Short mmCIF file of C-alpha atoms in Angstrom, two decimals:
data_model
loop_
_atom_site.label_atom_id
_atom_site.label_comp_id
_atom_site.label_asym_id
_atom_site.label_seq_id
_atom_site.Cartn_x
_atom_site.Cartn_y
_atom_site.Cartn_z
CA UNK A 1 110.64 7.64 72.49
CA UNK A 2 109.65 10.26 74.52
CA UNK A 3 111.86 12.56 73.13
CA UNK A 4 109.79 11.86 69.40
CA UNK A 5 107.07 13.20 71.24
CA UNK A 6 108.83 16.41 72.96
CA UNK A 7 109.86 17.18 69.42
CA UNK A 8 106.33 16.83 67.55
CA UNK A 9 104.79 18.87 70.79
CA UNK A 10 107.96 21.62 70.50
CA UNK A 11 107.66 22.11 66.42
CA UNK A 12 103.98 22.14 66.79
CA UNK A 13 103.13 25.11 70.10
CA UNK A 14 106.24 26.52 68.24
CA UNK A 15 103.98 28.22 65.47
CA UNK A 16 101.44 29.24 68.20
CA UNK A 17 101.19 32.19 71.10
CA UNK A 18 103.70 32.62 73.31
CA UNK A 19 101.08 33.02 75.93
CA UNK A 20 99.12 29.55 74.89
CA UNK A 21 102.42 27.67 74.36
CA UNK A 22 103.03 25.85 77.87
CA UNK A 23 99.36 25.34 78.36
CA UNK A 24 98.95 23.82 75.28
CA UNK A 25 102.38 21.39 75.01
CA UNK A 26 101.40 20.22 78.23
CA UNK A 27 98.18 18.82 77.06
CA UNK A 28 99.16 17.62 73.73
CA UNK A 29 101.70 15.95 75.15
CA UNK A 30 99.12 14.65 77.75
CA UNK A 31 96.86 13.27 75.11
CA UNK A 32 99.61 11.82 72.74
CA UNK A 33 100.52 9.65 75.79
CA UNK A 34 97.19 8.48 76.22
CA UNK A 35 97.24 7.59 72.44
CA UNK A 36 100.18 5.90 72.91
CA UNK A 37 99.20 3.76 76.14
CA UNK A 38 101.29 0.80 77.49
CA UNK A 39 102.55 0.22 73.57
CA UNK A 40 105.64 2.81 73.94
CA UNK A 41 107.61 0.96 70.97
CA UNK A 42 108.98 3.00 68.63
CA UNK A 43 107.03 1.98 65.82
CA UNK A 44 103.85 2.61 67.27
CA UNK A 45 104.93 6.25 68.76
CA UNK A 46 105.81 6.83 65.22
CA UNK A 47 102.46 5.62 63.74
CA UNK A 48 100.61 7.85 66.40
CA UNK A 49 102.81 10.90 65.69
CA UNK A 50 101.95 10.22 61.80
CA UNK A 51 98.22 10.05 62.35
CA UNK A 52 98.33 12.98 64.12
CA UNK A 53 99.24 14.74 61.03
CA UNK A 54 101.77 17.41 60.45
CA UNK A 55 103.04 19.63 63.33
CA UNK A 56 102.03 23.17 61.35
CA UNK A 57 98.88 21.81 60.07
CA UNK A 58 98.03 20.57 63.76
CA UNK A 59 99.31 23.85 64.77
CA UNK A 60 96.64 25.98 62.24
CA UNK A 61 94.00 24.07 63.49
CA UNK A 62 94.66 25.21 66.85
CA UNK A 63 94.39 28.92 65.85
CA UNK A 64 91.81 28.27 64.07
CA UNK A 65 92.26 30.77 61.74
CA UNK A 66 94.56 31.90 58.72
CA UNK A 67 96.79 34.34 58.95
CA UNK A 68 97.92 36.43 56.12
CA UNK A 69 100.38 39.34 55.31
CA UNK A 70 97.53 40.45 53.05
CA UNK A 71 94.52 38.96 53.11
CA UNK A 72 92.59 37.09 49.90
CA UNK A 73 90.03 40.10 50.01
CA UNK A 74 92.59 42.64 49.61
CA UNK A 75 95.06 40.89 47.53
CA UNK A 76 93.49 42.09 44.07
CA UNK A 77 93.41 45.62 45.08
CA UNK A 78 96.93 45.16 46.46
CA UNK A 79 98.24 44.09 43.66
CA UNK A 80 96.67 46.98 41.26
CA UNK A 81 98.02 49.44 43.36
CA UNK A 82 101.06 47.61 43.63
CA UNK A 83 101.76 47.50 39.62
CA UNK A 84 100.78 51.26 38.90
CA UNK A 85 102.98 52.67 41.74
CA UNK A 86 105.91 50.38 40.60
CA UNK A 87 105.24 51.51 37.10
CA UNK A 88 104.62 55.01 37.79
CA UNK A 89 107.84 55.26 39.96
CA UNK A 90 109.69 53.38 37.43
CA UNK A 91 109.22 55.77 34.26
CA UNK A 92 109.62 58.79 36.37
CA UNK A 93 113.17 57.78 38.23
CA UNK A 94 114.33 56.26 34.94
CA UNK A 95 113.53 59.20 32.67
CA UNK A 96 114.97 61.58 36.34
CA UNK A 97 118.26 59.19 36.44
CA UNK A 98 118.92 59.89 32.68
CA UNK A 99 118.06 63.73 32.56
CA UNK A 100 120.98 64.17 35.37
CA UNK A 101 123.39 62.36 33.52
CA UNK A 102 122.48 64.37 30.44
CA UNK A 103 123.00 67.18 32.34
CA UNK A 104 125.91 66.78 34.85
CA UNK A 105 128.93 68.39 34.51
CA UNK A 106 132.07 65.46 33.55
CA UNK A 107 131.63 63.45 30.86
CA UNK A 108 129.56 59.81 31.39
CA UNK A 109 131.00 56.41 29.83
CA UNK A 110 128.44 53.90 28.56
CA UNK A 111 128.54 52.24 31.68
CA UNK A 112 127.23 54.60 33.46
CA UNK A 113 124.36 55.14 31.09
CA UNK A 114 123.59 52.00 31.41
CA UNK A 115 124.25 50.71 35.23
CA UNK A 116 123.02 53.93 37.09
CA UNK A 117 119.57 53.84 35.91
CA UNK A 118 119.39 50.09 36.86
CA UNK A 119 120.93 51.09 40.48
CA UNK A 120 118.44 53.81 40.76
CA UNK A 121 115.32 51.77 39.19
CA UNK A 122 116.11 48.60 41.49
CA UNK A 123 116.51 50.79 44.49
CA UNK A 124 113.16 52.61 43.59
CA UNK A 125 111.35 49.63 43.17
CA UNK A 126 112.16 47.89 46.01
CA UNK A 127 111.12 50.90 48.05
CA UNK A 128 107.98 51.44 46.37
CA UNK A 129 107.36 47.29 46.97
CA UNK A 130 107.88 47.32 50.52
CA UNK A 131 105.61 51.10 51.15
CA UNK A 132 102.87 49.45 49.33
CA UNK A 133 103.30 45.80 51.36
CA UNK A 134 103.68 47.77 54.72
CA UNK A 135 100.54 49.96 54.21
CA UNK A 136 98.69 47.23 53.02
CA UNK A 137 99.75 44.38 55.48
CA UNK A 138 98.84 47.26 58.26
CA UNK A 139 95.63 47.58 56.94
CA UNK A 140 94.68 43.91 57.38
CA UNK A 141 96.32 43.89 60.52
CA UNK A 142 93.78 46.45 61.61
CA UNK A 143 90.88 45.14 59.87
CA UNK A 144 90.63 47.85 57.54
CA UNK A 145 88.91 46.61 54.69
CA UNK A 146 88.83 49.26 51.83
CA UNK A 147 86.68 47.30 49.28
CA UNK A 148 84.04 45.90 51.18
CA UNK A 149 80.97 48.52 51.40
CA UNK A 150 78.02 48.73 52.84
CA UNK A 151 75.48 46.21 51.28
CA UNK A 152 71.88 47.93 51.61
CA UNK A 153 68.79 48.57 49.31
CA UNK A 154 70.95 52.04 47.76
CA UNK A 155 74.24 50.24 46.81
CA UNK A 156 71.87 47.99 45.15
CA UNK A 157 70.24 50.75 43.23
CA UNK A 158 73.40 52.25 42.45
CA UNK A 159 74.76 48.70 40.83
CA UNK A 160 71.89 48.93 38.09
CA UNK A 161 73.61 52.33 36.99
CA UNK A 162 77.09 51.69 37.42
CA UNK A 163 77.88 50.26 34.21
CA UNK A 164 77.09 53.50 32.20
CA UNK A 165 79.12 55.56 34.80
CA UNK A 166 82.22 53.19 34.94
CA UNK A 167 85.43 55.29 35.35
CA UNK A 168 87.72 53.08 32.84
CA UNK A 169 90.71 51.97 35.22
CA UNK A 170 93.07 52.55 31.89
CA UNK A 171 92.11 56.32 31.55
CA UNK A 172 92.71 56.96 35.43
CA UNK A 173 96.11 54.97 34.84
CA UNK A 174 96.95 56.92 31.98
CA UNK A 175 95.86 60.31 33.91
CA UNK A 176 98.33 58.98 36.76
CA UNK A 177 101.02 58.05 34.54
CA UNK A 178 101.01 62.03 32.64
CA UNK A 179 100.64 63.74 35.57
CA UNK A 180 103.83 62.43 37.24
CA UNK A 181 105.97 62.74 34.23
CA UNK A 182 104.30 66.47 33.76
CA UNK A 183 105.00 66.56 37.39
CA UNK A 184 108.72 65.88 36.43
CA UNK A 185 108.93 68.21 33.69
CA UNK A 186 108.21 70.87 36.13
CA UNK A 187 110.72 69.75 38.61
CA UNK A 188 113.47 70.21 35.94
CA UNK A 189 111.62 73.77 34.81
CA UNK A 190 112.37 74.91 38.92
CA UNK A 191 116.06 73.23 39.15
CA UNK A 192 116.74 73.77 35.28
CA UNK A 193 114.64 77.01 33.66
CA UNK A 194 117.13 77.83 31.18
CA UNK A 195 116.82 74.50 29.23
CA UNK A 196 113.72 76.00 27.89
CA UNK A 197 115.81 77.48 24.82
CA UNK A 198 116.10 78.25 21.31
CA UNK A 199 119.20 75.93 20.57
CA UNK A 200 121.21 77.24 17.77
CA UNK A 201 124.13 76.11 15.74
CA UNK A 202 127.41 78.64 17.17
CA UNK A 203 125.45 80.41 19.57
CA UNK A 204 124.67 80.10 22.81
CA UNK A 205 121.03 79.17 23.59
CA UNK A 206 119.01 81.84 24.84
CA UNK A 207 115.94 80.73 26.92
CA UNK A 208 112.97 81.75 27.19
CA UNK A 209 112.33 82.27 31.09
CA UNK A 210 113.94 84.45 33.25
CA UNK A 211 114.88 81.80 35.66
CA UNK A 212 114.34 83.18 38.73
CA UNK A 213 111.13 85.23 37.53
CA UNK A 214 109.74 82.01 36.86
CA UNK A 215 110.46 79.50 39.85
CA UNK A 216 107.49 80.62 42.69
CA UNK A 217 104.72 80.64 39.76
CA UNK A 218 106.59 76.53 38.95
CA UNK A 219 105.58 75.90 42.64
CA UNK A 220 102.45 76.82 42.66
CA UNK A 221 102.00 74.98 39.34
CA UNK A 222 103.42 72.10 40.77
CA UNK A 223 100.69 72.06 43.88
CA UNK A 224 97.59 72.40 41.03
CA UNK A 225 99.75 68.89 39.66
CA UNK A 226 99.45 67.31 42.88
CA UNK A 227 95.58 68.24 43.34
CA UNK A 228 95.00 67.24 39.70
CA UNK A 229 96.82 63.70 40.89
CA UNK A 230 94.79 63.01 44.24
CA UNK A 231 91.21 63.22 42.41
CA UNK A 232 92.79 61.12 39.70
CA UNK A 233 93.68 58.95 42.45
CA UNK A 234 90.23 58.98 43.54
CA UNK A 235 88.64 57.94 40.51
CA UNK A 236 90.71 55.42 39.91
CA UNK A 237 89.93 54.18 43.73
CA UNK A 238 86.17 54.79 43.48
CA UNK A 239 85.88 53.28 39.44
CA UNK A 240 82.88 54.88 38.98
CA UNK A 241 81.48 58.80 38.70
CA UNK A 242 79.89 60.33 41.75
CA UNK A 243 78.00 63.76 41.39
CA UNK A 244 80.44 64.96 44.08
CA UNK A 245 83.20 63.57 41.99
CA UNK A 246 82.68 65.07 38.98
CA UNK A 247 82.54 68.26 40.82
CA UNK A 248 86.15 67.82 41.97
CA UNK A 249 87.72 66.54 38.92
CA UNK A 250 86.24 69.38 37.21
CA UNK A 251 86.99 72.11 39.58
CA UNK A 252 90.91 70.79 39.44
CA UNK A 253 90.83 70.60 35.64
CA UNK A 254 89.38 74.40 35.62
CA UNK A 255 92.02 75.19 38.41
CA UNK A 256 95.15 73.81 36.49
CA UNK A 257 94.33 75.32 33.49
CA UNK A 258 93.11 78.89 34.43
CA UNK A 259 97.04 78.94 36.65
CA UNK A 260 98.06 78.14 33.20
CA UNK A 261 96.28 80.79 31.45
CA UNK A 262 97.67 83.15 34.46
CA UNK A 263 101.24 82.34 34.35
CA UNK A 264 101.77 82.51 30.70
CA UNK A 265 100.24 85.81 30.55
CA UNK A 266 102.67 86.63 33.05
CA UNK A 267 104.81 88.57 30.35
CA UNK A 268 107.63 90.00 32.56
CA UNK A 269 108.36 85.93 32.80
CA UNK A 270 109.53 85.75 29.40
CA UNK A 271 113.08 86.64 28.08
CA UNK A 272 112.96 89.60 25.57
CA UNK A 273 116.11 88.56 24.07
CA UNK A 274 114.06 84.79 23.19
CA UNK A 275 110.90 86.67 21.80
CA UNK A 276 112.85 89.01 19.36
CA UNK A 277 113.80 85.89 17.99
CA UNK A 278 111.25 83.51 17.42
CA UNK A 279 108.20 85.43 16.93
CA UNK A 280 109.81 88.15 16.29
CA UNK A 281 108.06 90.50 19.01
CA UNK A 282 105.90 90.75 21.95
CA UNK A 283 103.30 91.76 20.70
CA UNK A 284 102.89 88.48 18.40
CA UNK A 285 103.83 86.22 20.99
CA UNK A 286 101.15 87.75 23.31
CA UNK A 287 98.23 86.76 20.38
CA UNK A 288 99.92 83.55 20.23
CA UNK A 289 99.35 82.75 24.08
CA UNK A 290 96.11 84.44 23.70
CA UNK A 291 94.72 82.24 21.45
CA UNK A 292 96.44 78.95 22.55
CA UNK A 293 94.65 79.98 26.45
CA UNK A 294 91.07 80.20 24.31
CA UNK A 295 91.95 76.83 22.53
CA UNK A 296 92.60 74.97 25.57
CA UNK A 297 90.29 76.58 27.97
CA UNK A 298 88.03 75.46 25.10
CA UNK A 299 89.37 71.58 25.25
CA UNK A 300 89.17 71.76 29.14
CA UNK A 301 85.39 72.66 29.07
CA UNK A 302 84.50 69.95 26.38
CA UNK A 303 86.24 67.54 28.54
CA UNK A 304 84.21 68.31 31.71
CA UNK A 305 81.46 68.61 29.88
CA UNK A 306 81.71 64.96 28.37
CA UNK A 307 81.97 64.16 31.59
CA UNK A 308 79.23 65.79 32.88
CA UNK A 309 77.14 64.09 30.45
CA UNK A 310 78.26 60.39 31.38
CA UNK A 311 77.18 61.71 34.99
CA UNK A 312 74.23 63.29 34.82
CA UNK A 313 72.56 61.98 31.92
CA UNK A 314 71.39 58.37 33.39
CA UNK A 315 70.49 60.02 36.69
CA UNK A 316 68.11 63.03 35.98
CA UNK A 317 65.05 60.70 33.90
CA UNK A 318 65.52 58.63 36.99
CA UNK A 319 64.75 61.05 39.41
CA UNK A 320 62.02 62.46 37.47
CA UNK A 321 60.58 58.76 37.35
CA UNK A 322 58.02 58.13 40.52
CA UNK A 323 58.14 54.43 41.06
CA UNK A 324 61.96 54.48 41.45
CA UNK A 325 63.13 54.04 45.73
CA UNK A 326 66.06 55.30 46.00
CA UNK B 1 82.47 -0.47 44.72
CA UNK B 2 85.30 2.18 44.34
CA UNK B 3 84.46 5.12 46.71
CA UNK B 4 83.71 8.58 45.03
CA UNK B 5 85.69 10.97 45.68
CA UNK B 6 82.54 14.03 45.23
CA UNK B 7 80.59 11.45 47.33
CA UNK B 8 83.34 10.70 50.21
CA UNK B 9 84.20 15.00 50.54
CA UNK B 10 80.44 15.80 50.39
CA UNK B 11 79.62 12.96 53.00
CA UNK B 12 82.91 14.47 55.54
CA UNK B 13 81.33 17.83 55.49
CA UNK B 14 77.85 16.93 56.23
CA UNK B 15 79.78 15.24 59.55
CA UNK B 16 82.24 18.49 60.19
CA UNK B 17 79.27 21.00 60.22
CA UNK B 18 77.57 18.78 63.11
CA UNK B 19 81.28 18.04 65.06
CA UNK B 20 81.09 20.75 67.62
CA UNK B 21 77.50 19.69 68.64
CA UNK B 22 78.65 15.94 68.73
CA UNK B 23 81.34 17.20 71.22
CA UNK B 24 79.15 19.41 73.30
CA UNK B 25 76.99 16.71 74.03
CA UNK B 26 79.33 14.47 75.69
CA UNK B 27 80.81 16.64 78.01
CA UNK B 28 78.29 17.00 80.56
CA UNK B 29 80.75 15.07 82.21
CA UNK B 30 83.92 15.85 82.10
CA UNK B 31 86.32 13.84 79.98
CA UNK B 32 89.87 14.67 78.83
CA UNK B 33 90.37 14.10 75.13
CA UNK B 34 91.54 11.09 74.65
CA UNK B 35 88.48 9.52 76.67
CA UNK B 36 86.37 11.52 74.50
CA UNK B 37 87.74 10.75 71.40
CA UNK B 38 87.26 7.36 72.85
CA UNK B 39 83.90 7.62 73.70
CA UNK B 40 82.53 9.15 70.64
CA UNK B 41 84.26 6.29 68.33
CA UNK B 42 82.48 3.79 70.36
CA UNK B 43 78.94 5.58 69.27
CA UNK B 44 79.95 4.95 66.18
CA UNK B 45 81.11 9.35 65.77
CA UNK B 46 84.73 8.63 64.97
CA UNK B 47 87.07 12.05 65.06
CA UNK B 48 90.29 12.78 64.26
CA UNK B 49 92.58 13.60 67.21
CA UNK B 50 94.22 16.61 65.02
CA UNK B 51 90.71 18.00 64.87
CA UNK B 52 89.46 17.22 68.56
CA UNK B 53 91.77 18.57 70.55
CA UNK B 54 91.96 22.32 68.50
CA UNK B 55 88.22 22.01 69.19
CA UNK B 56 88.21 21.58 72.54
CA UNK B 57 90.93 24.93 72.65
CA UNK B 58 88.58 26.99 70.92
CA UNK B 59 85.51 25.65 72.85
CA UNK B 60 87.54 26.49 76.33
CA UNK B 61 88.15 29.84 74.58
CA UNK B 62 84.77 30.81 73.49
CA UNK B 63 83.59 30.03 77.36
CA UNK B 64 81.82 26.93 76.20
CA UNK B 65 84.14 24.60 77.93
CA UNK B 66 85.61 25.19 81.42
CA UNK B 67 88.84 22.78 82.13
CA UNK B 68 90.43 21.37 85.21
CA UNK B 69 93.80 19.97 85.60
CA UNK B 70 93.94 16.61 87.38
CA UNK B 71 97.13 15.73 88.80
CA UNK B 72 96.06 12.81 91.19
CA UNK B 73 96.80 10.39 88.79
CA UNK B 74 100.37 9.10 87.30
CA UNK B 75 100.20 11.49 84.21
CA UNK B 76 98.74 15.09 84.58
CA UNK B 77 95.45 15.03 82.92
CA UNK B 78 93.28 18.11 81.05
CA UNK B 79 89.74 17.65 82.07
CA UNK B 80 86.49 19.50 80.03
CA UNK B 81 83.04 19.96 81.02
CA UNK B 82 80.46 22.04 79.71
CA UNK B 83 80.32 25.64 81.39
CA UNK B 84 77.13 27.45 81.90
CA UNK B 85 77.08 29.44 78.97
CA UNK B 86 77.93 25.96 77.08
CA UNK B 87 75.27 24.34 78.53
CA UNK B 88 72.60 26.75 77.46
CA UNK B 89 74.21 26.84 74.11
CA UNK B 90 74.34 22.70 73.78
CA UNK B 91 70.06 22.90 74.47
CA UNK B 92 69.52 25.71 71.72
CA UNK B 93 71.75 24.07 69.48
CA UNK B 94 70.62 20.61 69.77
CA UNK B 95 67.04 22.01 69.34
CA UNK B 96 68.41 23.93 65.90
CA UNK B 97 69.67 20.77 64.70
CA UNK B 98 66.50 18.59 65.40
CA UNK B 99 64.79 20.88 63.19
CA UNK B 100 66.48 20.90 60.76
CA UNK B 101 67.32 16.98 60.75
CA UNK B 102 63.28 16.51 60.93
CA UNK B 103 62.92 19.54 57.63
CA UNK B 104 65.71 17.33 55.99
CA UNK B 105 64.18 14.08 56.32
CA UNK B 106 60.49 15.72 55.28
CA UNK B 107 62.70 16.77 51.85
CA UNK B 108 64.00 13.21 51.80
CA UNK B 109 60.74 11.46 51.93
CA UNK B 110 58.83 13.32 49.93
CA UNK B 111 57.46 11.30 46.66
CA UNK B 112 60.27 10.17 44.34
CA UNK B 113 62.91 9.72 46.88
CA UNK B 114 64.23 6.39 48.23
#
């Protein structure tokens, strides 16, 4: 009988500190024993041990707390993040996995095709699952609680005026998702410049970089990318505009597109051989670039301007107002 | 009459939030738990063992409860009894809840009620 009992005290300190463990299996044990009295049949050891309720239940109420991986305040944020880094890593080792075997040198069977990018997609995945997990579990290890803010008579202010200056979680998504395949793109321009080419039937192509002319201006266009991706990040993370912000989405969008405007005036970059070609000389293609910089230094200032008006047009009759605290 | 579920759950929870106070007050002397859980069934405050005896760890934790081994007898027994700090929490607690009983029962017999 008394071995029941050693077993129901074992399973139960077994989900509990090591430091706690003899302390407490010593007194449960005690106080089962009372329970039990003189009666030590093995019917009514059972009947105790059954009221006393399952060992790992028993053994929760003695921490007296849950414990999670990742905890029910974080698990919606968790799980955001979760799906747009598995989908954003997805697209862009897919579409990377298929590019190489377009471009490597011995000829590819179907099988290939088809297995590698599975391989290479499962492998991705599974890495991007357990970063995510690790960083997240960490974070409610520490306590670190990213969504819960301050509660005071400001946030509350700032709730009224949120829903006009909502940052729409699909447009951040979307600006995530372009930016890493753009991201790509360039990553092939560095490794790959001549595939930028006028393709013709019995001729070889001739590109339209000079390769290595090219590659330090790709870099640098490559660390605008990754700027252009953190405040993405950021308004995905904060979901709604912020004066301070707006100021850094628009300074990036200005940024990207003036290093743009720089390297494709840049005309030592392009192949003379291409440009004799297709537009049939410099000087055309140089109007061409010209006017395509106007255009969409144009579209960039609309954009932040748009902006600008979602951010500043609910906050200035506000501050003008007198009776508002803020 | 068949028992209401709503009724039953509502009518536990009323009894959990006052558990720790129950316990408090009967360990001016010190008891070991199954006396206690003893003792408090025969006032008529029945408690699960599975919910006692965490409560009592978390008590000794929280400095409420000291504890004492007694080994005189035949089986080695855990012993409670209210600490200092447990002591001046069991007065300030029991005052909170006679308050709050008394602001209850003024709800309860205002006009209307049974």
């Amino acid at each position: 009988m008394s071995d029941l009992i050693g077993r129901y005290v074992e399973e139960t300190v077994r989900h509990l500190s090591l430091k706690e463990r003899a302390e407490l299996a010593k007194e449960l044990e005690a106080n089962i024993q009372d329970m039990i009295g003189g009666d030590d049949s093995e019917q009514h050891v059972e009947q105790v041990l059954l009221d006393m309720g399952s060992p790992s239940v028993l053994a929760k109420q003695y921490r007296g707390k849950e414990r999670y991986l990742i905890g029910p305040e974080t698990f919606d944020f968790y799980w955001m993040v979760l799906k747009l880094v598995c989908l954003v890593v997805g697209i862009v080792t897919v579409v990377i996995t298929l590019i190489s075997l377009f471009f490597t040198e011995s000829p590819v069977g179907i099988g290939t095709m088809i297995a590698k990018p599975i391989a290479s997609l499962f492998s991705a995945l599974s890495g991007a699952f357990l970063w995510v997990t690790i960083t997240f579990a960490i974070m409610d290890y520490y306590q670190v609680n990213a969504t819960l803010e301050s509660w005071d008579a400001k946030a509350l202010h700032d709730l009224e005026e949120a829903p006009t200056r909502l940052i729409k979680k699909s447009d951040s998504i979307a600006d995530l998702v372009g930016l890493s395949v753009f991201f790509l793109l360039l990553a092939v321009l560095f490794n790959r410049p001549e595939l930028i080419a006028l393709y013709r039937k019995d001729a070889a192509p001739v590109p339209l970089f000079i390769g290595q002319a090219l590659r330090p201006y790709v870099i640098g266009w490559m660390a605008t990318v990754i700027l252009s991706f953190i405040v993405s990040a950021l308004k995905w993370f904060k979901g709604k505009w912020t004066s301070t912000l707006f100021v850094l989405s628009a300074s990036v969008d200005l940024l990207g597109i003036i290093y743009f405007i720089f390297v494709a005036t840049r005309w030592k970059l392009y192949n003379p051989a291409f440009l004799t070609i297709f537009p049939g000389s410099m000087t055309r293609w140089q109007i061409i670039i010209k006017a395509a910089s106007v255009v969409l230094l144009i579209l960039t200032l609309i954009g932040n301007g748009d902006d600008a008006y979602t951010v500043f047009r609910r906050t200035r009759p506000d501050e003008a107002g007198p009776a508002r605290q803020r | 009459m068949k028992e209401d579920p709503i009724l039953s759950n509502l009518i536990t929870e009323l009894k959990r939030g006052n558990l720790t106070l129950c316990v408090l007050s009967q360990l001016k002397k010190p008891q070991y738990g199954y006396s206690l859980l003893q003792l408090l069934a025969d006032k008529q405050i029945p408690i699960e063992a599975n919910t006692l005896y965490p409560l009592l760890r978390r008590l000794e934790v929280q400095e409420l409860l000291s504890s004492t081994w007694d080994t005189s007898e035949a089986r080695p027994r855990k012993f409670y009894v209210l600490s200092d700090k447990g002591t001046a929490l069991l007065s300030e607690l029991g005052k909170a809840w006679q308050e709050h009983y008394q602001r209850v029962g003024a709800l309860l017999a205002e006009e209307g009620h049974e």
